[in-house]
CSV table of C-alpha atoms in Angstrom, one decimal:
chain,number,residue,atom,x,y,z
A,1,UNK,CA,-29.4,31.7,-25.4
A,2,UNK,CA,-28.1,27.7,-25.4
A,3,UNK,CA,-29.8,25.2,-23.3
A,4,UNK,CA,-28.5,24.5,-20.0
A,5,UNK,CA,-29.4,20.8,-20.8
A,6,UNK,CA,-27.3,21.3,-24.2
A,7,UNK,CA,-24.2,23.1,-22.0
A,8,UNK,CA,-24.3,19.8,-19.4
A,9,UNK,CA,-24.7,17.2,-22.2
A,10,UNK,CA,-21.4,18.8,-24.1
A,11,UNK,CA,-19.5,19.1,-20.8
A,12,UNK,CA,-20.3,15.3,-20.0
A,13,UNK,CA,-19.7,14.0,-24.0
A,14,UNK,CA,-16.3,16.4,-23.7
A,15,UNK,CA,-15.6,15.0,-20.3
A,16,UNK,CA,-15.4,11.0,-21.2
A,17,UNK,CA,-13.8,11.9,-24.3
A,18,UNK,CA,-11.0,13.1,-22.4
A,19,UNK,CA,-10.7,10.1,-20.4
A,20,UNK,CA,-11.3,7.6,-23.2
A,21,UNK,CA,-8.7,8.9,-24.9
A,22,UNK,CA,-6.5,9.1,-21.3
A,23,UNK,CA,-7.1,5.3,-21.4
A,24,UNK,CA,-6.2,4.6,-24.7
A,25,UNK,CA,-2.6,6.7,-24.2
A,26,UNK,CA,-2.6,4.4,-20.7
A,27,UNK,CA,-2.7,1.0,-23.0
A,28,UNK,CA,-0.8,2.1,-25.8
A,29,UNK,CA,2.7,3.7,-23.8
A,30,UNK,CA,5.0,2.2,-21.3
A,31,UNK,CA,4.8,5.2,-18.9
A,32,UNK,CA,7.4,5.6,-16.3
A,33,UNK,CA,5.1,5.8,-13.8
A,34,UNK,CA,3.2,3.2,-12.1
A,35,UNK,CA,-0.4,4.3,-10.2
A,36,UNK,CA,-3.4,1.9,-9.8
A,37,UNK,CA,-6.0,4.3,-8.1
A,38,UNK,CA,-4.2,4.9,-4.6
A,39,UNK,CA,-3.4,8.0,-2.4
A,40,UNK,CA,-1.2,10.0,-4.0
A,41,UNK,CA,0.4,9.9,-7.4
A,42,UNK,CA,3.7,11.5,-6.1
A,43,UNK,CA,4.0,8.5,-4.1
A,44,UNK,CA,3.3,6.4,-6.3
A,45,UNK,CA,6.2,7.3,-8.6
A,46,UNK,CA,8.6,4.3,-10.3
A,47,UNK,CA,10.8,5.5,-13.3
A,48,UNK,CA,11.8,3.8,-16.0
A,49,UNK,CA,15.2,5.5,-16.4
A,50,UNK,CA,18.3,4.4,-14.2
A,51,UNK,CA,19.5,6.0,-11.7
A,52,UNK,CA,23.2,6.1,-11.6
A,53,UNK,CA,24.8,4.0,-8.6
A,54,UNK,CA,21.9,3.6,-6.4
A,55,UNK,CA,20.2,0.6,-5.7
A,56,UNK,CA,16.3,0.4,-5.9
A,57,UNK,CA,13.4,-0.2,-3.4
A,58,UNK,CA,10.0,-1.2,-3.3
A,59,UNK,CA,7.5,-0.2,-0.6
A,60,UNK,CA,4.4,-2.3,-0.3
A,61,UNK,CA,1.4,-2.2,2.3
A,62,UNK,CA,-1.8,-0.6,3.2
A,63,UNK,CA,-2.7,2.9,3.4
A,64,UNK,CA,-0.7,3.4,6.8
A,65,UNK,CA,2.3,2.1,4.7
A,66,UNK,CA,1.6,4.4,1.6
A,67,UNK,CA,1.2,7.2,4.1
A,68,UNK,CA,-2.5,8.2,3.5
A,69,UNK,CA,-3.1,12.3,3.2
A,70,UNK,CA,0.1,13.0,4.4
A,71,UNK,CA,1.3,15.8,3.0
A,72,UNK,CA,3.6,15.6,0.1
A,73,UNK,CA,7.5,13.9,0.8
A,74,UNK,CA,6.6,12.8,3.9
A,75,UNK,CA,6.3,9.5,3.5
A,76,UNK,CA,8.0,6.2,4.5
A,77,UNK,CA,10.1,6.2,1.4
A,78,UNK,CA,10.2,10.1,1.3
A,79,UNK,CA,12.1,9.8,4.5
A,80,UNK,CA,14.6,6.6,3.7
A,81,UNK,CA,15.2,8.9,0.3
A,82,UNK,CA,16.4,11.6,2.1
A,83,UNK,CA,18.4,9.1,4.3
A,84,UNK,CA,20.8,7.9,1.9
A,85,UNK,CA,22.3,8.6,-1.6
A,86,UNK,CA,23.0,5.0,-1.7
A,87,UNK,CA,19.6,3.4,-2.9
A,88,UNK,CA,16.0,5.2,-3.8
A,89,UNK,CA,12.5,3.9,-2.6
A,90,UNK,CA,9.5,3.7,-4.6
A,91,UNK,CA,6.5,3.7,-2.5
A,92,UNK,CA,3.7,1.0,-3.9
A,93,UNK,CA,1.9,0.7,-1.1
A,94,UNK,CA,-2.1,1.0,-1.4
A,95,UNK,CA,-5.1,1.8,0.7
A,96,UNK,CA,-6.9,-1.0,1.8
A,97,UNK,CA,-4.0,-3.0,0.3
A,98,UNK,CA,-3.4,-6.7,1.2
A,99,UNK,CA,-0.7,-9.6,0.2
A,100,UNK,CA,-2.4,-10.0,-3.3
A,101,UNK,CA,-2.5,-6.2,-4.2
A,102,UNK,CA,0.9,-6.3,-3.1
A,103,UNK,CA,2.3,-9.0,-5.2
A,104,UNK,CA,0.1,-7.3,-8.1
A,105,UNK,CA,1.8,-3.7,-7.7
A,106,UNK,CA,6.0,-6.1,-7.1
A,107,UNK,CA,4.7,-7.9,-10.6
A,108,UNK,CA,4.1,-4.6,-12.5
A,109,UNK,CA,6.8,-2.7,-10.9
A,110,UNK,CA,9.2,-5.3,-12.1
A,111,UNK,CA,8.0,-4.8,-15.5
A,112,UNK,CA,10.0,-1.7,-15.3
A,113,UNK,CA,12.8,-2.6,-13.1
A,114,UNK,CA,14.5,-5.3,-11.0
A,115,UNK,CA,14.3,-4.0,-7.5
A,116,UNK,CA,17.6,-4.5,-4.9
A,117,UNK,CA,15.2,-4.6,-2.2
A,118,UNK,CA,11.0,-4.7,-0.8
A,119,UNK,CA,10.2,-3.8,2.6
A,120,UNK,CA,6.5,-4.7,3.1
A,121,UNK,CA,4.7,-3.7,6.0
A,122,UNK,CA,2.3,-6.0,8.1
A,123,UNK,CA,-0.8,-5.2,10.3
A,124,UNK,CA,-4.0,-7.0,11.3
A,125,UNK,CA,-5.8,-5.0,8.6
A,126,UNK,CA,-3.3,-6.3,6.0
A,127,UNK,CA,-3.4,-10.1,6.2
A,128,UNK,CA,-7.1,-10.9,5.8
A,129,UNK,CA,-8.1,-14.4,5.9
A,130,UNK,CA,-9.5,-15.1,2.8
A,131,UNK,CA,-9.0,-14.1,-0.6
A,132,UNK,CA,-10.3,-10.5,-1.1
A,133,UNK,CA,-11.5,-10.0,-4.9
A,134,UNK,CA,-11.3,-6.6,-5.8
A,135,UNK,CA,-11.2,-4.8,-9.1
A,136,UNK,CA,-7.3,-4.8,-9.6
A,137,UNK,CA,-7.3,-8.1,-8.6
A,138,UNK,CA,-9.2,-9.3,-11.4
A,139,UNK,CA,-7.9,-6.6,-13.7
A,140,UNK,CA,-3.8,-7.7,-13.6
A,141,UNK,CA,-4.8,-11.3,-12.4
A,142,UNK,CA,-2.4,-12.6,-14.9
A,143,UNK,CA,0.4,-10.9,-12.5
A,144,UNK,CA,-1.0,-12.8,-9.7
A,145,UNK,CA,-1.7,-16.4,-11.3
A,146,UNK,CA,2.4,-17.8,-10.2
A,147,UNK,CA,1.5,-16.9,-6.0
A,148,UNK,CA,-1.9,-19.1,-6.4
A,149,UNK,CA,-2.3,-22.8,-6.3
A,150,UNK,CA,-4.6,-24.5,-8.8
A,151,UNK,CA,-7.7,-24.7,-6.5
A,152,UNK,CA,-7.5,-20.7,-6.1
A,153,UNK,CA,-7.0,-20.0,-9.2
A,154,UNK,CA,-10.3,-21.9,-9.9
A,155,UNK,CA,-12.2,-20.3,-7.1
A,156,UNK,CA,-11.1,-16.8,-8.1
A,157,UNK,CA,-12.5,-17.0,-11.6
A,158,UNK,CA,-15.6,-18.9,-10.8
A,159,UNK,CA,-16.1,-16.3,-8.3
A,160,UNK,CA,-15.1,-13.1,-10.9
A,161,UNK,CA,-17.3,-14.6,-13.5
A,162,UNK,CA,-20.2,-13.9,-11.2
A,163,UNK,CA,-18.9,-10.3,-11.0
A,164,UNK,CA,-20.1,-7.1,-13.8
A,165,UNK,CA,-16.8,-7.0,-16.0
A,166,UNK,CA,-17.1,-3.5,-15.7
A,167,UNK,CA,-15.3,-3.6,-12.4
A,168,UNK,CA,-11.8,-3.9,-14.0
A,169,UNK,CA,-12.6,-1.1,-16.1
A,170,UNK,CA,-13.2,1.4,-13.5
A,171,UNK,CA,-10.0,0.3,-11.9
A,172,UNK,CA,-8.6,1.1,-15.2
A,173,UNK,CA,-10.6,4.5,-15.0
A,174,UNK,CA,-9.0,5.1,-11.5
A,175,UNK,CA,-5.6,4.6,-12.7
A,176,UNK,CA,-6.4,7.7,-15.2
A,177,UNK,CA,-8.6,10.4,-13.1
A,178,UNK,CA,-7.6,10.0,-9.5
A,179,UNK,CA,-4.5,11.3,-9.8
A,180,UNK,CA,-5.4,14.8,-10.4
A,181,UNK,CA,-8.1,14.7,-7.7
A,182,UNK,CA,-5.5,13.6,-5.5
A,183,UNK,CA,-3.6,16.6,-6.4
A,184,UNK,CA,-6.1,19.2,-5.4
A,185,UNK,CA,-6.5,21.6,-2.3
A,186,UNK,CA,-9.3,19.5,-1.2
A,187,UNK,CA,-6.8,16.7,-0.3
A,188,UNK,CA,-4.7,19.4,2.3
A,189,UNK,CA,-8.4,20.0,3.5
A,190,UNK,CA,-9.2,16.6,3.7
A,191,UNK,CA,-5.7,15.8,5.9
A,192,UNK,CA,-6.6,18.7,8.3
A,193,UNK,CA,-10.5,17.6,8.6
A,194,UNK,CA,-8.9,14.3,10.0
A,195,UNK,CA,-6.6,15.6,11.9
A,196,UNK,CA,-8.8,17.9,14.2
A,197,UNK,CA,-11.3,14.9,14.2
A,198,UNK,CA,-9.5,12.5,15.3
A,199,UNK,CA,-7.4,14.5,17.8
A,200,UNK,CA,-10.7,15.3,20.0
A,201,UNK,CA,-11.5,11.2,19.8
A,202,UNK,CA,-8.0,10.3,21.0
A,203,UNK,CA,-8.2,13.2,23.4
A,204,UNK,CA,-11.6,11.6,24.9
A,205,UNK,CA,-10.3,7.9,24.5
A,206,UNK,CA,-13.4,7.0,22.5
A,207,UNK,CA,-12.5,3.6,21.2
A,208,UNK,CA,-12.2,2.5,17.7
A,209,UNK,CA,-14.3,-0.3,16.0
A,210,UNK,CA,-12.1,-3.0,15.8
A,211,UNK,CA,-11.8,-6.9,15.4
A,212,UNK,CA,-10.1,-9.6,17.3
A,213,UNK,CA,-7.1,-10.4,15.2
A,214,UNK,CA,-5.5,-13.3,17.6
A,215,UNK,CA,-7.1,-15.9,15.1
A,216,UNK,CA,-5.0,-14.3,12.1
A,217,UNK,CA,-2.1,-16.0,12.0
A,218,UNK,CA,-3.2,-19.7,11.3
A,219,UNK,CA,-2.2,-22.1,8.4
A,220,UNK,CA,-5.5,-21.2,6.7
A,221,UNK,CA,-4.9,-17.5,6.5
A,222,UNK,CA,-4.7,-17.1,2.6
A,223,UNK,CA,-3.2,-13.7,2.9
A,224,UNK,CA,-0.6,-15.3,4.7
A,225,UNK,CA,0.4,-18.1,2.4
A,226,UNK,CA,0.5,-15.5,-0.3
A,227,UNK,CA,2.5,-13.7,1.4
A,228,UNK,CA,5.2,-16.6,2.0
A,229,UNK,CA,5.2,-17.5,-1.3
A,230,UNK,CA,6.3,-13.7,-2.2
A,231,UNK,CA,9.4,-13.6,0.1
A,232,UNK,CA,10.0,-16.8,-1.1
A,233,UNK,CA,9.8,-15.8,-5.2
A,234,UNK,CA,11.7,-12.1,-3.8
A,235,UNK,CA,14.6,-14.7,-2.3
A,236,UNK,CA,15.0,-16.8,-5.1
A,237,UNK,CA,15.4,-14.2,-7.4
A,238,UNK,CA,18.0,-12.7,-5.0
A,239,UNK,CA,16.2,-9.4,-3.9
A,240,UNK,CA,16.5,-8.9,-0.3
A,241,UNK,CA,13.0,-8.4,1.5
A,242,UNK,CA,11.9,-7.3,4.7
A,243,UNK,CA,8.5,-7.4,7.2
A,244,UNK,CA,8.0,-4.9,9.7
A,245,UNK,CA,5.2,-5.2,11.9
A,246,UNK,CA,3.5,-1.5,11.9
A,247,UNK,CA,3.2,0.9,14.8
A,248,UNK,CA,-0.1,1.1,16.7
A,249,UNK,CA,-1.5,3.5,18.6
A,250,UNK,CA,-2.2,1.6,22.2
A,251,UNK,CA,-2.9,-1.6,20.8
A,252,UNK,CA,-4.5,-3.1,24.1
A,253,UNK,CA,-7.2,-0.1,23.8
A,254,UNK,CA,-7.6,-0.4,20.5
A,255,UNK,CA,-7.6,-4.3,20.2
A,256,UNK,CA,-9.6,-6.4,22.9
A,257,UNK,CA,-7.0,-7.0,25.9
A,258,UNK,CA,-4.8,-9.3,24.8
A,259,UNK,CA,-5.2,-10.1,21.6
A,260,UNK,CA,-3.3,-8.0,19.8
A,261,UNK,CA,-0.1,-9.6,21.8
A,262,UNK,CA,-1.2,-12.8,20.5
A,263,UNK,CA,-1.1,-12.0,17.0
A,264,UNK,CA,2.1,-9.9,17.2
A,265,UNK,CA,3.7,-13.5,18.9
A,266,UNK,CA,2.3,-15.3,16.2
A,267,UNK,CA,3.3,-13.7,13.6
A,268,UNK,CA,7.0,-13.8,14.8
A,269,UNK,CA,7.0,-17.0,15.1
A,270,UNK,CA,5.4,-17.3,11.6
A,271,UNK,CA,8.5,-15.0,10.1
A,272,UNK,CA,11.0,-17.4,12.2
A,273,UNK,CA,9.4,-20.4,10.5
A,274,UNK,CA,9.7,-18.8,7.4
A,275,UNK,CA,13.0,-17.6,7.7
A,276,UNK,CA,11.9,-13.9,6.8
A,277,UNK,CA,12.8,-11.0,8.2
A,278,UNK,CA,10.8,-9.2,10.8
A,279,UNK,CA,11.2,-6.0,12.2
A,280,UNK,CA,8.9,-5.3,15.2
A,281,UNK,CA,7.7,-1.7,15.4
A,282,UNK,CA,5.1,-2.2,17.4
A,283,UNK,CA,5.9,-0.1,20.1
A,284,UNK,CA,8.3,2.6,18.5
A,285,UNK,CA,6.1,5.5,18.1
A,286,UNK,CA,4.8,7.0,20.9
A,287,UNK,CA,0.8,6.6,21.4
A,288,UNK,CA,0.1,10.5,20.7
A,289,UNK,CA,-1.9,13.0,18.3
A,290,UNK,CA,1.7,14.7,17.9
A,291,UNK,CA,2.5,11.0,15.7
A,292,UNK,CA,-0.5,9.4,15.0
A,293,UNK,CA,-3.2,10.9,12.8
A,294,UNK,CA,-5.6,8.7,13.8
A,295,UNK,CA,-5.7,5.1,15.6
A,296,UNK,CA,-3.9,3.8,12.0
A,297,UNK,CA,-2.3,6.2,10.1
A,298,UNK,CA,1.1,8.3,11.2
A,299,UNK,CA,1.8,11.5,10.7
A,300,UNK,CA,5.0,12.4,9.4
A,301,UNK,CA,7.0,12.5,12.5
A,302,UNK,CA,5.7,8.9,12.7
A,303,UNK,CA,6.9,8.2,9.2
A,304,UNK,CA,10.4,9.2,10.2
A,305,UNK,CA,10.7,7.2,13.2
A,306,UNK,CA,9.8,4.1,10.4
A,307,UNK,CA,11.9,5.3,7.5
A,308,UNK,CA,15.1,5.3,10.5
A,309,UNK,CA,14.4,1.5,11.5
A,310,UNK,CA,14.4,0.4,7.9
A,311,UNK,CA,17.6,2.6,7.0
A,312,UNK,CA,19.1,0.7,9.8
A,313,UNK,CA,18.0,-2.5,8.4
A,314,UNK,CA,19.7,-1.4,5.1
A,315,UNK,CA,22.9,-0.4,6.1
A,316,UNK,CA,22.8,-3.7,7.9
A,317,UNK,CA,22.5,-5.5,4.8
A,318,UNK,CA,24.9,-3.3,2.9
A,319,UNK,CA,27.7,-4.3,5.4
A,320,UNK,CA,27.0,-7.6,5.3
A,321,UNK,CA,27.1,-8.1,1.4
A,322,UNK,CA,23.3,-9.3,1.3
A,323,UNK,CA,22.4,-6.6,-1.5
């Protein structure tokens, strides 16, 4: 009878071979797909190939952009898709995604294709203050070099130097094995888990941790400046970009009593300054279980409330010539 040690030992060995040679397929092919360890491959789609006489749009933002265990085509972009036969929307948006995992997934997107538009969506939790070094960061940071000045270029390497190099390579190994987690049953479980959890703490009013984000929009918010100089790089090369500030459930229970208006005020006047495009959503989905899934993330009625402001946007810019 074979050791149980020797059965283990030759699952592990077949295992990482597997996924060793996954990663060497992953650096050896242009695929027409473009996933970096997020929520849902299917979401995460970009094709190489043309399609015919539509336009193409990026998504970009944080995990209540990318639509986070919603169930399949029920996205932001799932919705604007189904919305018009005019353009197509990719969405690129991540979880716990900021301005420089954004500019990182617009880089390597454009690798494949020129996009006609980006919509990028903007919430306290996506426009930290100071630079965030995470593994894809320092994996692809040759896609993010042209949105840094000199001094952060400097204090992002002196700061990954101090950092195991083996960080970049399980973002690597993300790219290769999440996907077909994300895939399984367990992620419909996972969706429904949160649901029915949440609804009893929004049922009770228990209140979320939170932070004070009145203090975010200032001239020393990194995330911010990176952020300008995207819209301004999206301009220049004649891609038409929008904001839009994300709905939140009840902001003033969420947030300390005003400020969460604050920030919101800021931030348009930031955009105005700017000359960027801002979309105020704020307030457009009602502050209910039957849209929200939790205090953050929408549920797919909630995503279709989104997807109709941005078509609106679109058509706007189609009449006008912009794109």
């Amino acid at each position: 009878m074979t050791d149980p040690r020797f059965k283990f030992l030759l699952l592990a060995f077949t295992l990482f071979g597997l996924i060793g040679l996954k990663i060497l397929y992953v650096n050896n092919h242009k695929l027409n797909y473009l996933f970096e360890g997020s929520t849902s491959l299917h979401a995460h789609v970009y094709r190489d190939s043309a399609e015919p006489g539509k336009k193409i749009g990026i998504i970009l933002g944080s995990s209540a952009v990318s639509g986070e265990l919603v169930p399949l085509a029920t996205t932001v972009s799932d919705n604007l898709n189904r919305m018009s036969e005019q353009y197509i929307t990719y969405n690129l948006a991540t979880m716990q995604g900021t301005p420089m995992v954004a500019a990182i997934y617009l880089e390597l997107a454009r690798e494949f294709r020129k996009p006609d538009f980006v919509v990028i969506g903007v919430s306290p939790d996506f426009i930290p203050g100071e630079i965030t070094y995470t593994p894809i960061a320092e994996y692809h940071f040759k896609h993010l070099q042209s949105y840094l000045t000199t001094q952060q270029i400097n204090e992002f390497q002196i700061r990954a130097a101090k950092k195991n190099s083996l960080q970049g390579k399980v973002a690597l190994l993300n790219r290769v094995t999440i996907p077909y987690f994300s895939m399984l049953k367990v992620r419909e479980w996972m969706w429904h888990m949160k649901e029915q959890i949440f609804h009893q703490a929004m049922k009770k009013q228990i209140k979320p941790l939170s932070f004070d984000p009145s203090h975010l929009v200032s001239e020393n918010n990194f995330s911010l400046q990176l952020l300008a100089r995207l819209c301004q790089n999206l301009r220049e090369n004649k891609i038409a970009v929008l904001l839009y500030m994300e709905p939140q459930y009840n902001p003033d229970f969420v947030y300390s009593m005003g400020s969460f208006q604050k920030y919101s005020a800021d931030l348009k006047s930031w955009a105005l300054a700017q000359g960027i495009s801002l979309l105020d959503l704020v307030n457009l989905v009602p502050s209910t279980n039957e849209y929200f899934v939790d205090y953050i993330h929408l549920k797919p009625k909630g995503n279709h409330l989104v997807a109709l402001k941005i078509n609106e946007w679109l058509l706007e810019q189609e009449h006008s010539g912009v794109h």
